[in-house]
């Protein structure tokens, strides 16, 4: 199976909270990331969390990590139309090789 | 802005040709990675260079090769292009940390 899995699509109304979920299989994953990709653009790093943390908050973004279940989530508070994009979860291992393994991405659609 | 630029923005080639894609990183970024993103998929790791030496490779054939230069620029070369090589190619650079900053990508179309 895939190393990193995400649901394909999420639709929310402007002002609501969005929660994007991700599961990963490799327990040796040390760093977990969330990237945002807008149409025709590259990847923008939103936030990342070390595997020894449970939660990280950065303004409207909250990352929760359940290491036991290998589950990562990204919560976007007060979602805006500008948040419409594809969100990728990624993991890397602390092996000196910083290769990122990405999920297939979750398309977030924010309706006015 | 990540300070990582890529050229060209778009490129059209025919099957069997060779292509060179370029990436320019921020000063001091001694690590550069290349990724292939097929339509509707997440990026797939091709390889990484650290201080001009290959430092890891994903599941890509040898016709995918790279170079990293002392001036923080790098190249991805693909020989004998196949139709399935059509994708967005992304480079990412950093300073030996786990934070990699991505460029905007080069969209390659192979006909």
PDB file of C-alpha atoms in Angstrom:
ATOM      1  CA  UNK A   1       0.000   0.000   0.000  1.00  0.00           C
ATOM      2  CA  UNK A   2       0.873   3.660  -0.162  1.00  0.00           C
ATOM      3  CA  UNK A   3       3.321   5.006   2.417  1.00  0.00           C
ATOM      4  CA  UNK A   4       1.264   8.158   2.968  1.00  0.00           C
ATOM      5  CA  UNK A   5      -2.482   8.277   2.405  1.00  0.00           C
ATOM      6  CA  UNK A   6      -4.888  11.186   2.264  1.00  0.00           C
ATOM      7  CA  UNK A   7      -8.520  11.638   1.383  1.00  0.00           C
ATOM      8  CA  UNK A   8      -8.964  13.177  -2.054  1.00  0.00           C
ATOM      9  CA  UNK A   9     -11.396  16.008  -1.496  1.00  0.00           C
ATOM     10  CA  UNK A  10     -12.807  18.270   1.213  1.00  0.00           C
ATOM     11  CA  UNK A  11     -15.390  21.002   0.820  1.00  0.00           C
ATOM     12  CA  UNK A  12     -16.112  23.563   3.528  1.00  0.00           C
ATOM     13  CA  UNK A  13     -17.872  26.908   3.816  1.00  0.00           C
ATOM     14  CA  UNK A  14     -15.941  30.110   4.314  1.00  0.00           C
ATOM     15  CA  UNK A  15     -15.433  30.793   8.020  1.00  0.00           C
ATOM     16  CA  UNK A  16     -15.715  27.139   9.036  1.00  0.00           C
ATOM     17  CA  UNK A  17     -12.773  25.029  10.207  1.00  0.00           C
ATOM     18  CA  UNK A  18     -11.184  22.544   7.827  1.00  0.00           C
ATOM     19  CA  UNK A  19      -9.567  19.334   8.986  1.00  0.00           C
ATOM     20  CA  UNK A  20      -7.368  17.449   6.543  1.00  0.00           C
ATOM     21  CA  UNK A  21      -6.238  13.994   7.571  1.00  0.00           C
ATOM     22  CA  UNK A  22      -3.235  11.876   6.676  1.00  0.00           C
ATOM     23  CA  UNK A  23      -2.007   8.437   7.655  1.00  0.00           C
ATOM     24  CA  UNK A  24       1.487   7.076   7.212  1.00  0.00           C
ATOM     25  CA  UNK A  25       2.903   3.616   7.567  1.00  0.00           C
ATOM     26  CA  UNK A  26       6.558   4.044   8.480  1.00  0.00           C
ATOM     27  CA  UNK A  27       7.055   4.256  12.228  1.00  0.00           C
ATOM     28  CA  UNK A  28      10.595   5.537  11.691  1.00  0.00           C
ATOM     29  CA  UNK A  29       9.247   8.727  10.133  1.00  0.00           C
ATOM     30  CA  UNK A  30      10.809  11.543  12.078  1.00  0.00           C
ATOM     31  CA  UNK A  31       9.495  14.676  10.449  1.00  0.00           C
ATOM     32  CA  UNK A  32       5.994  15.241   9.110  1.00  0.00           C
ATOM     33  CA  UNK A  33       5.065  18.144   6.899  1.00  0.00           C
ATOM     34  CA  UNK A  34       2.128  19.930   5.374  1.00  0.00           C
ATOM     35  CA  UNK A  35       2.557  21.607   1.997  1.00  0.00           C
ATOM     36  CA  UNK A  36       0.079  23.700   0.015  1.00  0.00           C
ATOM     37  CA  UNK A  37      -0.044  23.772  -3.770  1.00  0.00           C
ATOM     38  CA  UNK A  38      -2.098  26.281  -5.695  1.00  0.00           C
ATOM     39  CA  UNK A  39      -2.968  25.684  -9.381  1.00  0.00           C
ATOM     40  CA  UNK A  40       0.085  25.878 -11.613  1.00  0.00           C
ATOM     41  CA  UNK A  41       2.416  26.585  -8.702  1.00  0.00           C
ATOM     42  CA  UNK A  42       5.081  24.779  -6.710  1.00  0.00           C
ATOM     43  CA  UNK A  43       4.781  23.618  -3.137  1.00  0.00           C
ATOM     44  CA  UNK A  44       4.574  26.023  -0.230  1.00  0.00           C
ATOM     45  CA  UNK A  45       5.695  24.702   3.145  1.00  0.00           C
ATOM     46  CA  UNK A  46       2.943  25.443   5.669  1.00  0.00           C
ATOM     47  CA  UNK A  47       4.237  23.777   8.788  1.00  0.00           C
ATOM     48  CA  UNK A  48       6.031  20.708  10.068  1.00  0.00           C
ATOM     49  CA  UNK A  49       6.171  18.711  13.255  1.00  0.00           C
ATOM     50  CA  UNK A  50       8.769  16.460  14.797  1.00  0.00           C
ATOM     51  CA  UNK A  51       7.612  12.979  15.697  1.00  0.00           C
ATOM     52  CA  UNK A  52       8.234  13.577  19.412  1.00  0.00           C
ATOM     53  CA  UNK A  53       5.563  16.286  19.453  1.00  0.00           C
ATOM     54  CA  UNK A  54       1.803  15.857  19.730  1.00  0.00           C
ATOM     55  CA  UNK A  55       0.656  19.244  18.573  1.00  0.00           C
ATOM     56  CA  UNK A  56       1.918  22.376  16.925  1.00  0.00           C
ATOM     57  CA  UNK A  57      -0.001  25.595  16.433  1.00  0.00           C
ATOM     58  CA  UNK A  58       0.906  28.373  14.040  1.00  0.00           C
ATOM     59  CA  UNK A  59      -1.673  31.145  13.711  1.00  0.00           C
ATOM     60  CA  UNK A  60      -4.710  29.576  11.984  1.00  0.00           C
ATOM     61  CA  UNK A  61      -2.994  26.225  11.556  1.00  0.00           C
ATOM     62  CA  UNK A  62      -2.998  23.408  14.099  1.00  0.00           C
ATOM     63  CA  UNK A  63      -1.180  20.143  13.471  1.00  0.00           C
ATOM     64  CA  UNK A  64      -2.057  17.107  15.552  1.00  0.00           C
ATOM     65  CA  UNK A  65       0.072  13.962  15.540  1.00  0.00           C
ATOM     66  CA  UNK A  66      -1.044  10.597  16.892  1.00  0.00           C
ATOM     67  CA  UNK A  67       2.137   8.583  16.633  1.00  0.00           C
ATOM     68  CA  UNK A  68       0.528   5.398  17.930  1.00  0.00           C
ATOM     69  CA  UNK A  69      -2.034   5.418  15.118  1.00  0.00           C
ATOM     70  CA  UNK A  70       0.370   7.050  12.624  1.00  0.00           C
ATOM     71  CA  UNK A  71      -2.211   9.740  11.995  1.00  0.00           C
ATOM     72  CA  UNK A  72      -1.535  13.380  11.207  1.00  0.00           C
ATOM     73  CA  UNK A  73      -4.096  16.126  10.796  1.00  0.00           C
ATOM     74  CA  UNK A  74      -4.071  19.748   9.739  1.00  0.00           C
ATOM     75  CA  UNK A  75      -6.778  22.031  11.062  1.00  0.00           C
ATOM     76  CA  UNK A  76      -7.305  25.380   9.379  1.00  0.00           C
ATOM     77  CA  UNK A  77      -9.385  27.747  11.498  1.00  0.00           C
ATOM     78  CA  UNK A  78     -11.652  30.357   9.888  1.00  0.00           C
ATOM     79  CA  UNK A  79     -11.078  28.936   6.408  1.00  0.00           C
ATOM     80  CA  UNK A  80     -10.946  31.542   3.643  1.00  0.00           C
ATOM     81  CA  UNK A  81     -11.460  31.256  -0.118  1.00  0.00           C
ATOM     82  CA  UNK A  82      -7.719  31.854  -0.500  1.00  0.00           C
ATOM     83  CA  UNK A  83      -7.137  28.576   1.320  1.00  0.00           C
ATOM     84  CA  UNK A  84      -8.581  26.668  -1.653  1.00  0.00           C
ATOM     85  CA  UNK A  85      -5.702  24.526  -2.896  1.00  0.00           C
ATOM     86  CA  UNK A  86      -4.276  21.022  -2.751  1.00  0.00           C
ATOM     87  CA  UNK A  87      -2.718  20.085   0.566  1.00  0.00           C
ATOM     88  CA  UNK A  88       0.009  17.464   0.731  1.00  0.00           C
ATOM     89  CA  UNK A  89       1.136  15.547   3.749  1.00  0.00           C
ATOM     90  CA  UNK A  90       4.768  14.348   3.624  1.00  0.00           C
ATOM     91  CA  UNK A  91       7.158  12.450   5.830  1.00  0.00           C
ATOM     92  CA  UNK A  92      10.904  12.021   6.025  1.00  0.00           C
ATOM     93  CA  UNK A  93      13.272   9.921   8.056  1.00  0.00           C
ATOM     94  CA  UNK A  94      16.277  11.062   9.990  1.00  0.00           C
ATOM     95  CA  UNK A  95      18.707   9.013   7.955  1.00  0.00           C
ATOM     96  CA  UNK A  96      20.764  11.818   6.518  1.00  0.00           C
ATOM     97  CA  UNK A  97      18.763  11.544   3.354  1.00  0.00           C
ATOM     98  CA  UNK A  98      16.038  14.124   3.490  1.00  0.00           C
ATOM     99  CA  UNK A  99      13.820  12.559   0.857  1.00  0.00           C
ATOM    100  CA  UNK A 100      10.198  13.433   1.339  1.00  0.00           C
ATOM    101  CA  UNK A 101       7.467  10.876   0.743  1.00  0.00           C
ATOM    102  CA  UNK A 102       4.245  12.596  -0.218  1.00  0.00           C
ATOM    103  CA  UNK A 103       0.626  11.591  -0.156  1.00  0.00           C
ATOM    104  CA  UNK A 104      -1.544  12.130  -3.222  1.00  0.00           C
ATOM    105  CA  UNK A 105      -2.940  15.355  -1.855  1.00  0.00           C
ATOM    106  CA  UNK A 106      -6.318  16.584  -0.586  1.00  0.00           C
ATOM    107  CA  UNK A 107      -8.125  19.159  -2.668  1.00  0.00           C
ATOM    108  CA  UNK A 108      -9.738  21.720  -0.362  1.00  0.00           C
ATOM    109  CA  UNK A 109     -12.601  23.671  -1.854  1.00  0.00           C
ATOM    110  CA  UNK A 110     -13.848  26.658   0.149  1.00  0.00           C
ATOM    111  CA  UNK A 111     -17.314  27.836  -0.756  1.00  0.00           C
ATOM    112  CA  UNK A 112     -18.314  31.473  -0.122  1.00  0.00           C
TER     113      UNK A 112
ATOM    114  CA  UNK B   1       8.777  33.533  -2.172  1.00  0.00           C
ATOM    115  CA  UNK B   2      11.160  30.685  -1.430  1.00  0.00           C
ATOM    116  CA  UNK B   3      14.158  32.081  -3.320  1.00  0.00           C
ATOM    117  CA  UNK B   4      14.275  28.925  -5.461  1.00  0.00           C
ATOM    118  CA  UNK B   5      13.827  29.453  -9.189  1.00  0.00           C
ATOM    119  CA  UNK B   6      13.500  26.977 -12.031  1.00  0.00           C
ATOM    120  CA  UNK B   7      13.840  27.240 -15.793  1.00  0.00           C
ATOM    121  CA  UNK B   8      12.245  26.875 -18.185  1.00  0.00           C
ATOM    122  CA  UNK B   9       8.662  27.197 -16.991  1.00  0.00           C
ATOM    123  CA  UNK B  10       7.284  24.962 -19.718  1.00  0.00           C
ATOM    124  CA  UNK B  11       8.940  22.638 -22.189  1.00  0.00           C
ATOM    125  CA  UNK B  12       7.716  20.404 -24.993  1.00  0.00           C
ATOM    126  CA  UNK B  13       9.874  17.537 -26.256  1.00  0.00           C
ATOM    127  CA  UNK B  14       9.348  14.467 -28.384  1.00  0.00           C
ATOM    128  CA  UNK B  15       9.884  10.872 -27.378  1.00  0.00           C
ATOM    129  CA  UNK B  16      13.529   9.817 -27.473  1.00  0.00           C
ATOM    130  CA  UNK B  17      14.926  13.313 -27.006  1.00  0.00           C
ATOM    131  CA  UNK B  18      17.010  14.532 -24.090  1.00  0.00           C
ATOM    132  CA  UNK B  19      16.146  17.405 -21.758  1.00  0.00           C
ATOM    133  CA  UNK B  20      17.958  19.511 -19.155  1.00  0.00           C
ATOM    134  CA  UNK B  21      16.034  21.324 -16.442  1.00  0.00           C
ATOM    135  CA  UNK B  22      17.648  23.935 -14.230  1.00  0.00           C
ATOM    136  CA  UNK B  23      17.230  25.074 -10.662  1.00  0.00           C
ATOM    137  CA  UNK B  24      18.784  27.986  -8.815  1.00  0.00           C
ATOM    138  CA  UNK B  25      18.809  27.856  -5.036  1.00  0.00           C
ATOM    139  CA  UNK B  26      19.361  30.442  -2.353  1.00  0.00           C
ATOM    140  CA  UNK B  27      22.918  31.176  -1.385  1.00  0.00           C
ATOM    141  CA  UNK B  28      24.077  28.726   1.270  1.00  0.00           C
ATOM    142  CA  UNK B  29      21.620  25.963   0.356  1.00  0.00           C
ATOM    143  CA  UNK B  30      23.947  22.981   0.106  1.00  0.00           C
ATOM    144  CA  UNK B  31      21.205  20.385  -0.451  1.00  0.00           C
ATOM    145  CA  UNK B  32      19.014  20.125  -3.527  1.00  0.00           C
ATOM    146  CA  UNK B  33      16.418  17.503  -4.321  1.00  0.00           C
ATOM    147  CA  UNK B  34      14.434  16.843  -7.466  1.00  0.00           C
ATOM    148  CA  UNK B  35      10.884  15.517  -7.592  1.00  0.00           C
ATOM    149  CA  UNK B  36       8.557  14.394 -10.367  1.00  0.00           C
ATOM    150  CA  UNK B  37       4.877  15.207  -9.976  1.00  0.00           C
ATOM    151  CA  UNK B  38       2.566  13.487 -12.416  1.00  0.00           C
ATOM    152  CA  UNK B  39      -0.866  14.989 -12.966  1.00  0.00           C
ATOM    153  CA  UNK B  40      -3.127  14.371  -9.983  1.00  0.00           C
ATOM    154  CA  UNK B  41      -0.373  12.796  -7.902  1.00  0.00           C
ATOM    155  CA  UNK B  42       1.958  13.812  -5.120  1.00  0.00           C
ATOM    156  CA  UNK B  43       5.612  14.506  -5.920  1.00  0.00           C
ATOM    157  CA  UNK B  44       7.915  11.488  -6.209  1.00  0.00           C
ATOM    158  CA  UNK B  45      11.524  11.753  -5.041  1.00  0.00           C
ATOM    159  CA  UNK B  46      14.056  11.389  -7.878  1.00  0.00           C
ATOM    160  CA  UNK B  47      17.364  12.128  -6.139  1.00  0.00           C
ATOM    161  CA  UNK B  48      19.152  14.484  -3.809  1.00  0.00           C
ATOM    162  CA  UNK B  49      22.535  16.182  -4.012  1.00  0.00           C
ATOM    163  CA  UNK B  50      24.526  17.372  -1.031  1.00  0.00           C
ATOM    164  CA  UNK B  51      27.668  19.410  -1.591  1.00  0.00           C
ATOM    165  CA  UNK B  52      27.751  18.334  -5.247  1.00  0.00           C
ATOM    166  CA  UNK B  53      27.542  14.587  -4.526  1.00  0.00           C
ATOM    167  CA  UNK B  54      24.481  12.396  -5.018  1.00  0.00           C
ATOM    168  CA  UNK B  55      23.116  11.720  -1.539  1.00  0.00           C
ATOM    169  CA  UNK B  56      20.175   9.443  -2.191  1.00  0.00           C
ATOM    170  CA  UNK B  57      18.041   8.269  -5.066  1.00  0.00           C
ATOM    171  CA  UNK B  58      14.439   7.227  -5.494  1.00  0.00           C
ATOM    172  CA  UNK B  59      13.031   4.570  -7.790  1.00  0.00           C
ATOM    173  CA  UNK B  60      13.996   6.209 -11.076  1.00  0.00           C
ATOM    174  CA  UNK B  61      16.102   4.687 -13.890  1.00  0.00           C
ATOM    175  CA  UNK B  62      19.668   5.823 -14.666  1.00  0.00           C
ATOM    176  CA  UNK B  63      18.495   7.915 -17.595  1.00  0.00           C
ATOM    177  CA  UNK B  64      17.525  10.438 -14.911  1.00  0.00           C
ATOM    178  CA  UNK B  65      20.752  12.126 -13.815  1.00  0.00           C
ATOM    179  CA  UNK B  66      21.739  15.315 -12.095  1.00  0.00           C
ATOM    180  CA  UNK B  67      24.445  17.766 -11.259  1.00  0.00           C
ATOM    181  CA  UNK B  68      24.885  20.287  -8.496  1.00  0.00           C
ATOM    182  CA  UNK B  69      27.267  23.218  -8.919  1.00  0.00           C
ATOM    183  CA  UNK B  70      29.214  25.303  -6.389  1.00  0.00           C
ATOM    184  CA  UNK B  71      27.154  28.390  -7.242  1.00  0.00           C
ATOM    185  CA  UNK B  72      23.988  26.788  -5.718  1.00  0.00           C
ATOM    186  CA  UNK B  73      22.526  25.869  -9.090  1.00  0.00           C
ATOM    187  CA  UNK B  74      21.656  22.375 -10.237  1.00  0.00           C
ATOM    188  CA  UNK B  75      20.456  20.435 -13.248  1.00  0.00           C
ATOM    189  CA  UNK B  76      18.194  17.483 -13.895  1.00  0.00           C
ATOM    190  CA  UNK B  77      18.937  15.616 -17.123  1.00  0.00           C
ATOM    191  CA  UNK B  78      16.607  13.067 -18.643  1.00  0.00           C
ATOM    192  CA  UNK B  79      17.716  10.974 -21.605  1.00  0.00           C
ATOM    193  CA  UNK B  80      15.616   8.945 -24.030  1.00  0.00           C
ATOM    194  CA  UNK B  81      12.391  10.678 -23.044  1.00  0.00           C
ATOM    195  CA  UNK B  82       9.257   8.577 -22.732  1.00  0.00           C
ATOM    196  CA  UNK B  83       5.635   9.693 -22.815  1.00  0.00           C
ATOM    197  CA  UNK B  84       5.308   8.878 -19.088  1.00  0.00           C
ATOM    198  CA  UNK B  85       8.026  11.423 -18.308  1.00  0.00           C
ATOM    199  CA  UNK B  86       5.438  14.153 -18.890  1.00  0.00           C
ATOM    200  CA  UNK B  87       5.078  15.797 -15.487  1.00  0.00           C
ATOM    201  CA  UNK B  88       5.855  18.807 -13.330  1.00  0.00           C
ATOM    202  CA  UNK B  89       9.469  18.651 -12.167  1.00  0.00           C
ATOM    203  CA  UNK B  90      10.162  20.337  -8.866  1.00  0.00           C
ATOM    204  CA  UNK B  91      13.436  21.139  -7.213  1.00  0.00           C
ATOM    205  CA  UNK B  92      13.744  21.796  -3.508  1.00  0.00           C
ATOM    206  CA  UNK B  93      16.708  23.141  -1.604  1.00  0.00           C
ATOM    207  CA  UNK B  94      17.766  23.630   1.982  1.00  0.00           C
ATOM    208  CA  UNK B  95      20.715  23.944   4.343  1.00  0.00           C
ATOM    209  CA  UNK B  96      21.207  20.361   5.498  1.00  0.00           C
ATOM    210  CA  UNK B  97      18.013  20.666   7.479  1.00  0.00           C
ATOM    211  CA  UNK B  98      14.731  18.929   7.168  1.00  0.00           C
ATOM    212  CA  UNK B  99      13.045  21.987   5.753  1.00  0.00           C
ATOM    213  CA  UNK B 100      13.120  22.005   1.979  1.00  0.00           C
ATOM    214  CA  UNK B 101      11.929  24.962  -0.028  1.00  0.00           C
ATOM    215  CA  UNK B 102      10.401  24.230  -3.396  1.00  0.00           C
ATOM    216  CA  UNK B 103      10.684  26.093  -6.638  1.00  0.00           C
ATOM    217  CA  UNK B 104       7.669  26.717  -8.922  1.00  0.00           C
ATOM    218  CA  UNK B 105       8.503  23.750 -11.155  1.00  0.00           C
ATOM    219  CA  UNK B 106       9.039  23.045 -14.840  1.00  0.00           C
ATOM    220  CA  UNK B 107       6.155  21.479 -16.732  1.00  0.00           C
ATOM    221  CA  UNK B 108       7.533  18.969 -19.245  1.00  0.00           C
ATOM    222  CA  UNK B 109       5.326  17.585 -21.997  1.00  0.00           C
ATOM    223  CA  UNK B 110       6.611  14.645 -24.037  1.00  0.00           C
ATOM    224  CA  UNK B 111       4.826  14.043 -27.350  1.00  0.00           C
TER     225      UNK B 111
END
